[in-house]
């Protein structure tokens, strides 16, 4: 069975997204919330891009991933 995306890329993007969410959590003092949100959004966008590059004829439904 052919894999949709390389597992190492998928796991790396999940770790990057988790790091972004961790940075986006509220804290006392100076908080890197904006940077964390940008990192999490970048990880999500890269995951969708990686899914689309592998099989351009079967692009994933972007709205499903955004609203889920």
XYZ file of N, CA and C in Angstrom:
204
model
N 0.848 -1.187 0.000
C 0.000 0.000 0.000
C 0.891 1.246 0.000
N 0.606 2.136 -0.916
C 1.393 3.356 -1.036
C 0.979 4.343 0.054
N 1.954 4.935 0.712
C 1.670 5.876 1.787
C 1.290 7.226 1.217
N 0.370 7.895 1.900
C -0.070 9.214 1.465
C 1.058 10.226 1.626
N 1.736 10.165 2.744
C 2.836 11.085 3.041
C 3.866 10.299 3.854
N 5.125 10.640 3.691
C 6.183 9.963 4.433
C 5.930 10.134 5.935
N 5.946 9.063 6.707
C 5.635 9.169 8.137
C 6.566 10.111 8.891
N 7.828 10.165 8.506
C 8.756 11.049 9.213
C 8.406 12.520 8.987
N 7.978 12.852 7.795
C 7.547 14.223 7.524
C 6.286 14.533 8.322
N 5.342 13.592 8.345
C 4.105 13.790 9.091
C 4.372 13.959 10.579
N 5.220 13.115 11.147
C 5.544 13.217 12.571
C 6.279 14.514 12.877
N 7.188 14.898 12.012
C 7.900 16.155 12.207
C 6.965 17.357 12.187
N 5.992 17.340 11.269
C 5.031 18.442 11.208
C 4.103 18.435 12.427
N 3.781 17.248 12.939
C 2.977 17.179 14.168
C 3.744 17.756 15.357
N 5.033 17.450 15.439
C 5.860 17.998 16.521
C 5.976 19.515 16.373
N 6.145 19.994 15.154
C 6.228 21.434 14.914
C 4.908 22.116 15.292
N 3.788 21.502 14.962
C 2.487 22.054 15.343
C 2.302 22.061 16.849
N 2.737 20.999 17.515
C 2.631 20.938 18.977
C 3.504 21.999 19.637
N 4.677 22.233 19.078
C 5.549 23.289 19.593
C 4.880 24.654 19.432
N 4.240 24.868 18.290
C 3.525 26.126 18.075
C 2.391 26.319 19.046
N 1.632 25.260 19.309
C 0.529 25.358 20.271
C 1.076 25.612 21.667
N 2.178 24.966 22.013
C 2.790 25.182 23.332
C 3.249 26.634 23.496
N 3.817 27.202 22.458
C 4.254 28.602 22.525
C 3.074 29.563 22.540
N 1.949 29.151 21.960
C 0.794 30.042 21.884
C -0.013 30.073 23.179
N 0.300 29.224 24.140
C -0.436 29.225 25.408
C -0.149 30.509 26.185
N -1.145 31.012 26.903
C -0.932 32.268 27.646
C 0.035 32.075 28.817
N 0.823 33.121 29.077
C 1.803 33.123 30.160
C 1.846 34.491 30.801
N 2.511 34.553 31.919
C 2.724 35.849 32.564
C 3.912 36.532 31.912
N 3.869 37.831 31.906
C 4.981 38.584 31.325
C 4.946 38.558 29.808
N 6.113 38.530 29.231
C 6.223 38.526 27.770
C 5.852 37.130 27.262
N 4.905 37.095 26.359
C 4.404 35.826 25.849
C 4.584 35.763 24.325
N 5.148 34.683 23.825
C 5.340 34.551 22.375
C 4.116 33.945 21.681
N 2.910 34.432 22.007
C 1.695 33.848 21.456
C 1.609 33.991 19.947
N 1.988 35.129 19.429
C 1.902 35.356 17.984
C 2.875 34.438 17.244
N 4.076 34.292 17.780
C 5.062 33.413 17.152
C 4.580 31.967 17.189
N 3.998 31.550 18.314
C 3.474 30.197 18.428
C 2.341 29.938 17.457
N 1.453 30.908 17.301
C 0.347 30.752 16.358
C 0.864 30.668 14.924
N 1.878 31.449 14.598
C 2.458 31.391 13.252
C 3.148 30.054 12.991
N 3.826 29.520 13.991
C 4.489 28.228 13.831
C 3.448 27.116 13.644
N 2.370 27.147 14.433
C 1.319 26.138 14.296
C 0.634 26.240 12.931
N 0.381 27.453 12.458
C -0.234 27.636 11.142
C 0.714 27.182 10.034
N 1.991 27.447 10.193
C 2.984 27.001 9.217
C 3.019 25.474 9.138
N 2.963 24.811 10.285
C 2.972 23.348 10.298
C 1.735 22.791 9.608
N 0.579 23.378 9.861
C -0.642 22.932 9.191
C -0.598 23.159 7.694
N -0.095 24.310 7.284
C 0.021 24.604 5.859
C 1.006 23.686 5.155
N 2.123 23.407 5.809
C 3.102 22.494 5.223
C 2.554 21.074 5.106
N 1.754 20.666 6.075
C 1.141 19.339 6.007
C 0.183 19.254 4.813
N -0.637 20.269 4.618
C -1.543 20.282 3.468
C -0.765 20.342 2.159
N 0.316 21.088 2.140
C 1.151 21.170 0.943
C 1.795 19.820 0.630
N 2.271 19.136 1.665
C 2.892 17.828 1.463
C 1.868 16.817 0.955
N 0.642 16.895 1.439
C -0.409 16.000 0.951
C -0.731 16.289 -0.508
N -0.716 17.553 -0.904
C -1.042 17.919 -2.265
C 0.072 17.641 -3.257
N 1.320 17.706 -2.828
C 2.447 17.481 -3.728
C 2.538 16.003 -4.117
N 2.223 15.126 -3.196
C 2.361 13.698 -3.464
C 1.418 13.229 -4.561
N 0.181 13.696 -4.541
C -0.802 13.278 -5.542
C -1.638 14.488 -5.939
N -1.223 15.246 -6.955
C -1.929 16.483 -7.314
C -3.359 16.247 -7.818
N -3.652 15.051 -8.340
C -5.005 14.792 -8.826
C -5.995 14.622 -7.686
N -5.529 14.212 -6.529
C -6.415 13.984 -5.385
C -6.041 14.933 -4.254
N -6.129 16.220 -4.514
C -5.818 17.203 -3.475
C -6.804 17.065 -2.323
N -6.327 17.199 -1.101
C -7.242 17.092 0.031
C -8.183 18.289 0.084
N -9.338 18.065 0.645
C -10.302 19.149 0.811
C -9.803 20.060 1.929
N -9.336 21.223 1.560
C -8.727 22.148 2.520
C -9.728 22.566 3.585
N -10.972 22.762 3.208
C -11.975 23.213 4.169
C -12.229 22.178 5.257
N -12.121 20.905 4.933
C -12.280 19.866 5.955
C -11.213 20.003 7.040
N -9.963 20.214 6.636
C -8.885 20.320 7.586
C -8.921 21.629 8.356
N -9.369 22.689 7.736
C -9.450 23.988 8.427
C -10.521 23.958 9.512
N -11.698 23.424 9.181
C -12.826 23.484 10.105
C -12.900 22.285 11.049
N -11.997 21.316 10.907
C -12.025 20.188 11.828
C -11.023 20.412 12.896
